């Protein structure tokens, strides 16, 4: 097929819910993608933080192929090896106690919210089900996680939404205390607000928040759907913040390009969800879990240190360009936000870059870069060169 044919077929038969760039991708290699006519793109998006090992990675592809030949799916009514091994690795590397596997980020956050409410119900009974989340956050597109999202524009059309959410300002404990009450069971945060603009929370605030949650017996719920699995230069961002959440969700990069997500609970919360309280047909799928094991095999501690170094390098190179439309960079590891200066639109800037052969994302009113974690210096330099050439005026 040609790119044009793929776009026409999509327009006809797939619901028009995404504002897509005018590009159809056929294949990829490393951090490079190619359209149906063979045009090359440098990828600073990794499928919105999913393809952490890039494209065509042999360790990942062989693991997926071997598991697909052996056992594709058998349901959670039986035991399987890949998911059990992946859960063990995640717990050993983080200090968390056990895992529930699901399929996407919004669904993982649904599980995290259910766990928080049940923890409180079991211990204190009804009436203590409110979750405080942060303004400018993003937690998903289900009816409940839209409401967990602290942005008014998402609380539209789909009424009635799930009750029991209130919002506080990021990095402001007084704002949180002002909306708290006897009905609170948990506080939900992204340590680096992703969709909101790549805005890392202050470390001191996060540590004080953990202390307050412990004092009040509110669960500290950390959404690592975007920041997890090596993206910020540690396996999970909470490790850099020096905290251990009660429950953390993950998704996106966990299986390097196959749909998988989950939640991890600490020792206090390990038995809250018992038989019959939570389930999902595809959760812990053996092929996805085998892909997740391949990701863990690559993401050694030394590799994660390199992610931090690559993040620093890429930010330095971009800032050194001194482009008229771009300001300071921010973020952690290879989760990078770039200020788009007043008078310029981030959508326009992104479109110009994509047209010139560099795939980037927007977030808040800036640009967002989530390159594959395996990106090389040469690939980063090629992307920066496109920025320099395209955005000089
Ligand atoms: N939570 C965060 C922090 C996210 O960034 C996202 C997606 O961007 C989600 C939840 C929702 O994940 P999904 O689209 O996989 O449902």
Tab-separated table of C-alpha atoms and ligand atoms in Angstrom:
chain	number	residue	atom	x	y	z
A	1	UNK	CA	0.000	0.000	0.000
A	2	UNK	CA	1.006	3.641	-0.319
A	3	UNK	CA	0.908	6.118	2.588
A	4	UNK	CA	-2.021	7.820	0.859
A	5	UNK	CA	-3.986	4.561	0.637
A	6	UNK	CA	-3.366	3.753	4.308
A	7	UNK	CA	-4.559	7.216	5.334
A	8	UNK	CA	-7.695	6.942	3.160
A	9	UNK	CA	-8.569	3.489	4.537
A	10	UNK	CA	-8.048	4.715	8.116
A	11	UNK	CA	-10.279	7.737	7.514
A	12	UNK	CA	-13.026	5.494	6.166
A	13	UNK	CA	-12.960	2.672	8.711
A	14	UNK	CA	-11.358	3.832	11.977
A	15	UNK	CA	-13.210	6.234	14.301
A	16	UNK	CA	-11.833	9.712	13.976
A	17	UNK	CA	-10.717	10.147	17.621
A	18	UNK	CA	-7.049	11.102	17.096
A	19	UNK	CA	-5.473	14.276	15.740
A	20	UNK	CA	-2.857	12.449	13.661
A	21	UNK	CA	0.251	13.807	11.973
A	22	UNK	CA	-0.021	13.256	8.178
A	23	UNK	CA	2.456	10.354	8.196
A	24	UNK	CA	1.901	6.588	7.799
A	25	UNK	CA	4.646	4.389	9.223
A	26	UNK	CA	5.515	1.009	7.732
A	27	UNK	CA	8.584	-0.116	9.663
A	28	UNK	CA	11.408	0.907	11.959
A	29	UNK	CA	14.990	0.191	12.930
A	30	UNK	CA	16.739	1.524	16.038
A	31	UNK	CA	15.336	5.031	16.532
A	32	UNK	CA	14.469	5.473	12.857
A	33	UNK	CA	11.044	4.971	11.251
A	34	UNK	CA	10.151	4.705	7.566
A	35	UNK	CA	6.944	5.473	5.699
A	36	UNK	CA	5.521	3.413	2.841
A	37	UNK	CA	7.593	5.303	0.287
A	38	UNK	CA	10.800	4.660	2.269
A	39	UNK	CA	11.109	8.203	3.701
A	40	UNK	CA	13.129	8.224	6.922
A	41	UNK	CA	12.111	9.843	10.214
A	42	UNK	CA	14.204	10.202	13.364
A	43	UNK	CA	11.930	9.178	16.213
A	44	UNK	CA	11.907	11.259	19.416
A	45	UNK	CA	8.526	9.756	20.489
A	46	UNK	CA	8.904	5.928	20.799
A	47	UNK	CA	5.166	5.520	20.263
A	48	UNK	CA	4.469	7.885	23.218
A	49	UNK	CA	7.043	6.331	25.512
A	50	UNK	CA	6.318	2.699	24.613
A	51	UNK	CA	9.113	1.373	22.361
A	52	UNK	CA	11.921	1.800	24.897
A	53	UNK	CA	14.112	-0.674	22.960
A	54	UNK	CA	13.347	1.094	19.685
A	55	UNK	CA	12.360	-0.833	16.560
A	56	UNK	CA	13.525	-4.260	15.379
A	57	UNK	CA	15.475	-4.941	18.582
A	58	UNK	CA	16.660	-8.568	18.221
A	59	UNK	CA	16.550	-9.409	21.961
A	60	UNK	CA	12.945	-8.237	22.140
A	61	UNK	CA	11.793	-9.649	18.790
A	62	UNK	CA	13.309	-13.103	19.484
A	63	UNK	CA	11.739	-13.233	22.966
A	64	UNK	CA	8.319	-12.373	21.525
A	65	UNK	CA	8.628	-14.879	18.656
A	66	UNK	CA	9.786	-17.727	20.900
A	67	UNK	CA	7.019	-17.167	23.442
A	68	UNK	CA	4.402	-16.808	20.670
A	69	UNK	CA	5.388	-20.243	19.351
A	70	UNK	CA	5.324	-21.796	22.822
A	71	UNK	CA	2.188	-20.384	24.479
A	72	UNK	CA	0.220	-17.301	23.421
A	73	UNK	CA	-2.466	-17.144	26.121
A	74	UNK	CA	-4.087	-19.405	28.672
A	75	UNK	CA	-5.950	-17.012	31.067
A	76	UNK	CA	-5.361	-16.219	34.704
A	77	UNK	CA	-7.172	-19.389	35.740
A	78	UNK	CA	-3.809	-21.129	35.280
A	79	UNK	CA	-0.224	-20.350	36.246
A	80	UNK	CA	2.318	-19.169	33.654
A	81	UNK	CA	6.042	-18.521	33.961
A	82	UNK	CA	6.825	-15.230	32.120
A	83	UNK	CA	4.475	-13.035	34.193
A	84	UNK	CA	5.609	-14.592	37.476
A	85	UNK	CA	9.252	-13.935	36.567
A	86	UNK	CA	8.520	-10.378	35.432
A	87	UNK	CA	6.645	-9.606	38.675
A	88	UNK	CA	9.552	-10.998	40.694
A	89	UNK	CA	12.047	-8.750	38.860
A	90	UNK	CA	9.885	-5.643	39.309
A	91	UNK	CA	9.516	-6.295	43.041
A	92	UNK	CA	13.180	-7.147	43.600
A	93	UNK	CA	14.334	-4.045	41.727
A	94	UNK	CA	11.990	-1.634	43.528
A	95	UNK	CA	11.222	-2.947	47.023
A	96	UNK	CA	7.533	-3.354	46.177
A	97	UNK	CA	5.807	-6.610	47.208
A	98	UNK	CA	3.511	-7.851	44.459
A	99	UNK	CA	1.992	-7.012	41.090
A	100	UNK	CA	-1.341	-7.132	39.253
A	101	UNK	CA	-0.972	-7.121	35.461
A	102	UNK	CA	-3.421	-5.332	33.159
A	103	UNK	CA	-3.314	-3.969	29.604
A	104	UNK	CA	-3.156	-0.173	29.452
A	105	UNK	CA	-2.421	2.838	31.632
A	106	UNK	CA	-5.994	3.934	32.284
A	107	UNK	CA	-6.932	0.384	33.224
A	108	UNK	CA	-3.941	0.111	35.573
A	109	UNK	CA	-5.037	3.314	37.302
A	110	UNK	CA	-8.554	1.891	37.679
A	111	UNK	CA	-6.973	-0.986	39.621
A	112	UNK	CA	-4.936	1.413	41.739
A	113	UNK	CA	-8.069	3.417	42.607
A	114	UNK	CA	-10.009	0.240	43.433
A	115	UNK	CA	-7.184	-0.928	45.667
A	116	UNK	CA	-7.069	2.405	47.551
A	117	UNK	CA	-10.818	2.417	48.112
A	118	UNK	CA	-10.897	-1.206	49.251
A	119	UNK	CA	-7.953	-0.703	51.623
A	120	UNK	CA	-9.918	2.057	53.305
A	121	UNK	CA	-13.254	0.198	53.196
A	122	UNK	CA	-11.729	-2.910	54.811
A	123	UNK	CA	-10.161	-0.858	57.601
A	124	UNK	CA	-12.562	2.044	58.167
A	125	UNK	CA	-15.845	1.095	56.435
A	126	UNK	CA	-17.874	3.251	54.041
A	127	UNK	CA	-17.462	7.016	53.534
A	128	UNK	CA	-13.685	7.208	53.169
A	129	UNK	CA	-13.310	6.849	49.409
A	130	UNK	CA	-12.095	10.234	48.164
A	131	UNK	CA	-8.867	10.463	46.225
A	132	UNK	CA	-6.990	13.730	45.917
A	133	UNK	CA	-5.101	14.175	42.653
A	134	UNK	CA	-3.168	17.152	41.330
A	135	UNK	CA	-4.223	19.961	39.048
A	136	UNK	CA	-2.772	19.604	35.544
A	137	UNK	CA	-2.426	15.816	35.951
A	138	UNK	CA	-3.425	13.116	33.475
A	139	UNK	CA	-4.492	9.632	34.538
A	140	UNK	CA	-6.436	8.116	31.642
A	141	UNK	CA	-9.584	8.064	29.504
A	142	UNK	CA	-11.968	5.755	31.352
A	143	UNK	CA	-14.962	7.342	33.070
A	144	UNK	CA	-13.176	7.105	36.428
A	145	UNK	CA	-9.653	8.085	35.364
A	146	UNK	CA	-10.973	11.086	33.429
A	147	UNK	CA	-12.301	12.262	36.793
A	148	UNK	CA	-8.982	11.429	38.489
A	149	UNK	CA	-7.393	13.735	35.905
A	150	UNK	CA	-7.074	17.223	37.399
A	151	UNK	CA	-7.987	19.176	34.253
A	152	UNK	CA	-11.507	20.588	33.820
A	153	UNK	CA	-11.486	20.125	30.055
A	154	UNK	CA	-11.557	16.335	30.502
A	155	UNK	CA	-14.696	16.469	32.694
A	156	UNK	CA	-17.087	16.849	29.814
A	157	UNK	CA	-19.616	14.971	27.608
A	158	UNK	CA	-19.607	11.625	29.397
A	159	UNK	CA	-21.755	12.399	32.457
A	160	UNK	CA	-22.288	11.051	35.018
A	161	UNK	CA	-18.646	10.639	36.040
A	162	UNK	CA	-17.366	8.639	39.013
A	163	UNK	CA	-17.638	10.568	42.275
A	164	UNK	CA	-14.957	10.970	44.898
A	165	UNK	CA	-12.126	13.050	43.422
A	166	UNK	CA	-10.766	16.403	44.567
A	167	UNK	CA	-7.798	18.344	43.227
A	168	UNK	CA	-4.860	20.184	44.781
A	169	UNK	CA	-2.033	22.252	43.313
A	170	UNK	CA	1.264	20.492	42.616
A	171	UNK	CA	4.159	21.249	44.976
A	172	UNK	CA	1.789	22.853	47.507
A	173	UNK	CA	1.007	20.823	50.623
A	174	UNK	CA	-1.258	23.557	52.009
A	175	UNK	CA	-3.436	23.342	48.909
A	176	UNK	CA	-3.714	19.593	49.508
A	177	UNK	CA	-4.539	20.022	53.201
A	178	UNK	CA	-7.195	22.582	52.261
A	179	UNK	CA	-9.162	20.057	50.189
A	180	UNK	CA	-8.534	17.080	52.503
A	181	UNK	CA	-11.050	15.761	55.022
A	182	UNK	CA	-12.169	12.636	56.896
A	183	UNK	CA	-13.356	11.099	53.644
A	184	UNK	CA	-9.910	10.806	51.999
A	185	UNK	CA	-8.356	7.390	51.300
A	186	UNK	CA	-5.466	8.301	49.018
A	187	UNK	CA	-3.433	10.848	47.092
A	188	UNK	CA	-2.617	10.198	43.433
A	189	UNK	CA	0.346	11.884	41.725
A	190	UNK	CA	2.525	11.658	38.623
A	191	UNK	CA	6.070	12.407	39.813
A	192	UNK	CA	6.721	13.964	36.417
A	193	UNK	CA	3.473	15.303	34.974
A	194	UNK	CA	3.697	14.022	31.395
A	195	UNK	CA	0.715	15.143	29.330
A	196	UNK	CA	0.557	18.304	31.476
A	197	UNK	CA	3.913	19.499	30.083
A	198	UNK	CA	6.767	17.335	31.491
A	199	UNK	CA	6.814	18.978	34.912
A	200	UNK	CA	8.752	17.105	37.627
A	201	UNK	CA	7.408	17.511	41.181
A	202	UNK	CA	9.813	18.921	43.791
A	203	UNK	CA	11.609	16.198	45.746
A	204	UNK	CA	11.013	17.894	49.096
A	205	UNK	CA	7.270	18.190	48.417
A	206	UNK	CA	7.037	14.516	47.463
A	207	UNK	CA	8.860	13.393	50.606
A	208	UNK	CA	6.644	15.596	52.792
A	209	UNK	CA	3.613	14.206	50.982
A	210	UNK	CA	4.737	10.672	51.792
A	211	UNK	CA	5.081	11.624	55.486
A	212	UNK	CA	1.617	13.235	55.524
A	213	UNK	CA	0.061	10.182	53.836
A	214	UNK	CA	1.633	7.894	56.443
A	215	UNK	CA	0.400	10.098	59.287
A	216	UNK	CA	-3.192	10.117	57.969
A	217	UNK	CA	-3.159	6.541	56.645
A	218	UNK	CA	-3.919	7.846	53.135
A	219	UNK	CA	-2.410	5.629	50.449
A	220	UNK	CA	0.302	7.311	48.380
A	221	UNK	CA	-0.601	6.352	44.815
A	222	UNK	CA	2.006	7.032	42.134
A	223	UNK	CA	1.076	6.959	38.448
A	224	UNK	CA	4.246	5.864	36.636
A	225	UNK	CA	2.458	5.026	33.394
A	226	UNK	CA	4.640	7.502	31.491
A	227	UNK	CA	7.606	7.990	33.856
A	228	UNK	CA	8.198	4.300	34.662
A	229	UNK	CA	10.335	1.545	33.134
A	230	UNK	CA	13.588	3.434	32.765
A	231	UNK	CA	12.192	6.532	31.100
A	232	UNK	CA	13.564	8.924	33.740
A	233	UNK	CA	16.907	7.132	34.164
A	234	UNK	CA	15.875	4.903	37.078
A	235	UNK	CA	13.600	1.878	36.733
A	236	UNK	CA	10.826	3.964	38.326
A	237	UNK	CA	10.913	7.704	39.043
A	238	UNK	CA	9.930	7.089	42.685
A	239	UNK	CA	13.378	5.593	43.234
A	240	UNK	CA	14.958	8.979	42.414
A	241	UNK	CA	12.523	10.701	44.771
A	242	UNK	CA	13.576	8.472	47.672
A	243	UNK	CA	10.038	7.237	48.412
A	244	UNK	CA	8.217	3.903	48.346
A	245	UNK	CA	4.616	4.390	47.186
A	246	UNK	CA	1.819	2.260	48.605
A	247	UNK	CA	0.742	1.503	45.040
A	248	UNK	CA	2.378	2.470	41.734
A	249	UNK	CA	0.934	1.975	38.258
A	250	UNK	CA	2.978	1.321	35.119
A	251	UNK	CA	2.200	0.729	31.423
A	252	UNK	CA	3.664	2.182	28.197
A	253	UNK	CA	7.269	0.912	28.133
A	254	UNK	CA	6.798	-2.183	30.303
A	255	UNK	CA	6.669	-4.610	27.343
A	256	UNK	CA	8.524	-2.482	24.779
A	257	UNK	CA	5.642	-2.218	22.311
A	258	UNK	CA	3.067	-4.813	23.303
A	259	UNK	CA	0.003	-3.859	25.363
A	260	UNK	CA	0.734	-4.483	29.019
A	261	UNK	CA	0.364	-2.508	32.239
A	262	UNK	CA	-0.079	-3.144	35.914
A	263	UNK	CA	0.108	-1.999	39.485
A	264	UNK	CA	2.653	-2.826	42.174
A	265	UNK	CA	1.695	-2.768	45.859
A	266	UNK	CA	3.966	-2.450	48.876
A	267	UNK	CA	3.839	-4.843	51.833
A	268	UNK	CA	1.012	-2.910	53.559
A	269	UNK	CA	-1.198	-3.244	50.482
A	270	UNK	CA	-0.191	-6.639	49.087
A	271	UNK	CA	-3.364	-8.481	50.166
A	272	UNK	CA	-5.998	-5.779	49.635
A	273	UNK	CA	-7.224	-7.185	46.314
A	274	UNK	CA	-8.174	-10.817	46.892
A	275	UNK	CA	-9.827	-13.453	44.673
A	276	UNK	CA	-12.870	-12.140	42.832
A	277	UNK	CA	-12.182	-8.436	43.506
A	278	UNK	CA	-10.231	-7.625	40.356
A	279	UNK	CA	-9.460	-9.352	37.050
A	280	UNK	CA	-8.868	-8.853	33.340
A	281	UNK	CA	-8.827	-11.483	30.589
A	282	UNK	CA	-5.600	-10.488	28.873
A	283	UNK	CA	-3.690	-9.463	32.018
A	284	UNK	CA	-0.305	-11.202	32.462
A	285	UNK	CA	-0.424	-12.459	28.853
A	286	UNK	CA	2.644	-14.697	28.321
A	287	UNK	CA	3.816	-13.025	25.083
A	288	UNK	CA	3.570	-9.535	26.598
A	289	UNK	CA	5.314	-10.760	29.743
A	290	UNK	CA	8.115	-12.366	27.700
A	291	UNK	CA	8.531	-9.006	25.951
A	292	UNK	CA	8.650	-7.390	29.403
A	293	UNK	CA	11.418	-9.794	30.461
A	294	UNK	CA	13.427	-8.807	27.375
A	295	UNK	CA	12.997	-5.144	28.324
A	296	UNK	CA	14.240	-5.887	31.860
A	297	UNK	CA	17.208	-7.778	30.434
A	298	UNK	CA	18.305	-4.651	28.540
A	299	UNK	CA	17.480	-2.116	31.271
A	300	UNK	CA	20.394	-2.909	33.588
A	301	UNK	CA	21.471	-0.337	36.187
A	302	UNK	CA	24.406	0.650	33.910
A	303	UNK	CA	21.992	1.147	30.996
A	304	UNK	CA	19.784	3.363	33.184
A	305	UNK	CA	22.772	5.547	34.025
A	306	UNK	CA	23.329	5.951	30.287
A	307	UNK	CA	19.697	7.056	29.928
A	308	UNK	CA	20.451	9.897	32.348
A	309	UNK	CA	23.603	10.835	30.409
A	310	UNK	CA	21.711	10.740	27.088
A	311	UNK	CA	18.995	12.964	28.532
A	312	UNK	CA	21.580	15.508	29.675
A	313	UNK	CA	23.327	15.406	26.280
A	314	UNK	CA	20.147	15.852	24.254
A	315	UNK	CA	18.972	18.768	26.418
A	316	UNK	CA	22.373	20.487	26.176
A	317	UNK	CA	22.435	20.111	22.384
A	318	UNK	CA	18.930	21.535	22.016
A	319	UNK	CA	19.550	24.481	24.342
A	320	UNK	CA	22.851	25.243	22.559
A	321	UNK	CA	20.918	25.777	19.290
A	322	UNK	CA	19.326	28.919	20.755
A	323	UNK	CA	16.371	28.620	18.398
A	324	UNK	CA	14.027	31.604	18.222
A	325	UNK	CA	10.886	29.567	19.028
A	326	UNK	CA	12.302	27.305	21.785
A	327	UNK	CA	13.208	28.154	25.374
A	328	UNK	CA	14.530	26.081	28.276
A	329	UNK	CA	14.290	22.314	28.519
A	330	UNK	CA	13.092	20.391	31.591
A	331	UNK	CA	12.428	16.815	32.686
A	332	UNK	CA	14.195	13.723	33.971
A	333	UNK	CA	16.270	11.276	31.925
A	334	UNK	CA	14.789	10.797	28.452
A	335	UNK	CA	11.460	12.376	29.448
A	336	UNK	CA	12.105	15.877	28.147
A	337	UNK	CA	9.929	18.965	27.861
A	338	UNK	CA	10.889	22.029	25.810
A	339	UNK	CA	9.368	25.437	26.351
A	340	UNK	CA	7.807	26.895	23.209
A	341	UNK	CA	8.148	30.664	23.455
A	342	UNK	CA	5.200	33.040	23.429
A	343	UNK	CA	4.009	33.886	19.961
A	344	UNK	CA	4.726	30.373	18.669
A	345	UNK	CA	2.324	27.413	18.735
A	346	UNK	CA	3.660	24.058	19.895
A	347	UNK	CA	1.400	22.274	17.394
A	348	UNK	CA	2.841	24.283	14.514
A	349	UNK	CA	6.412	23.675	15.668
A	350	UNK	CA	5.747	19.922	15.980
A	351	UNK	CA	4.149	19.803	12.527
A	352	UNK	CA	7.115	21.550	10.946
A	353	UNK	CA	9.532	19.090	12.575
A	354	UNK	CA	7.519	16.052	11.511
A	355	UNK	CA	7.341	17.379	7.967
A	356	UNK	CA	11.132	17.788	8.044
A	357	UNK	CA	11.666	14.186	9.244
A	358	UNK	CA	11.781	14.410	13.056
A	359	UNK	CA	8.920	12.934	15.088
A	360	UNK	CA	8.166	14.864	18.305
A	361	UNK	CA	5.221	15.205	20.701
A	362	UNK	CA	3.489	18.121	22.361
A	363	UNK	CA	2.519	18.343	26.052
A	364	UNK	CA	0.921	21.268	27.837
A	365	UNK	CA	1.965	24.233	25.710
A	366	UNK	CA	5.466	22.914	25.013
A	367	UNK	CA	7.155	20.135	23.056
A	368	UNK	CA	7.765	16.712	24.589
A	369	UNK	CA	10.503	14.243	23.637
A	370	UNK	CA	10.306	10.562	24.636
A	371	UNK	CA	12.953	8.929	22.404
A	372	UNK	CA	13.607	5.192	22.517
A	373	UNK	CA	15.898	4.564	25.502
A	374	UNK	CA	18.348	2.788	23.171
A	375	UNK	CA	18.759	5.881	20.968
A	376	UNK	CA	22.384	6.422	19.914
A	377	UNK	CA	24.398	9.656	19.938
A	378	UNK	CA	24.381	9.605	16.136
A	379	UNK	CA	20.548	9.352	16.071
A	380	UNK	CA	20.206	12.158	18.644
A	381	UNK	CA	22.593	14.335	16.615
A	382	UNK	CA	20.609	13.637	13.431
A	383	UNK	CA	17.399	14.743	15.193
A	384	UNK	CA	19.010	17.878	16.611
A	385	UNK	CA	20.358	18.750	13.137
A	386	UNK	CA	16.794	18.604	11.765
A	387	UNK	CA	15.678	20.935	14.588
A	388	UNK	CA	18.489	23.357	13.778
A	389	UNK	CA	17.703	23.408	10.059
A	390	UNK	CA	13.919	23.575	10.388
A	391	UNK	CA	13.472	26.011	13.260
A	392	UNK	CA	16.249	28.515	12.528
A	393	UNK	CA	13.569	31.073	11.590
B	1	LIG	N1	-1.392	7.964	33.177
B	1	LIG	C1	-0.433	8.708	32.602
B	1	LIG	C2	0.559	9.427	33.476
B	1	LIG	C3	-0.322	8.777	31.215
B	1	LIG	O1	0.629	9.529	30.656
B	1	LIG	C4	-1.253	8.070	30.428
B	1	LIG	C5	-1.205	8.136	28.950
B	1	LIG	O2	-0.586	8.975	28.365
B	1	LIG	C6	-2.251	7.307	31.069
B	1	LIG	C7	-2.275	7.273	32.431
B	1	LIG	C8	-3.246	6.523	30.264
B	1	LIG	O3	-2.616	5.425	29.672
B	1	LIG	P1	-3.316	4.612	28.490
B	1	LIG	O4	-3.424	5.535	27.331
B	1	LIG	O5	-2.386	3.462	28.250
B	1	LIG	O6	-4.653	4.164	29.009
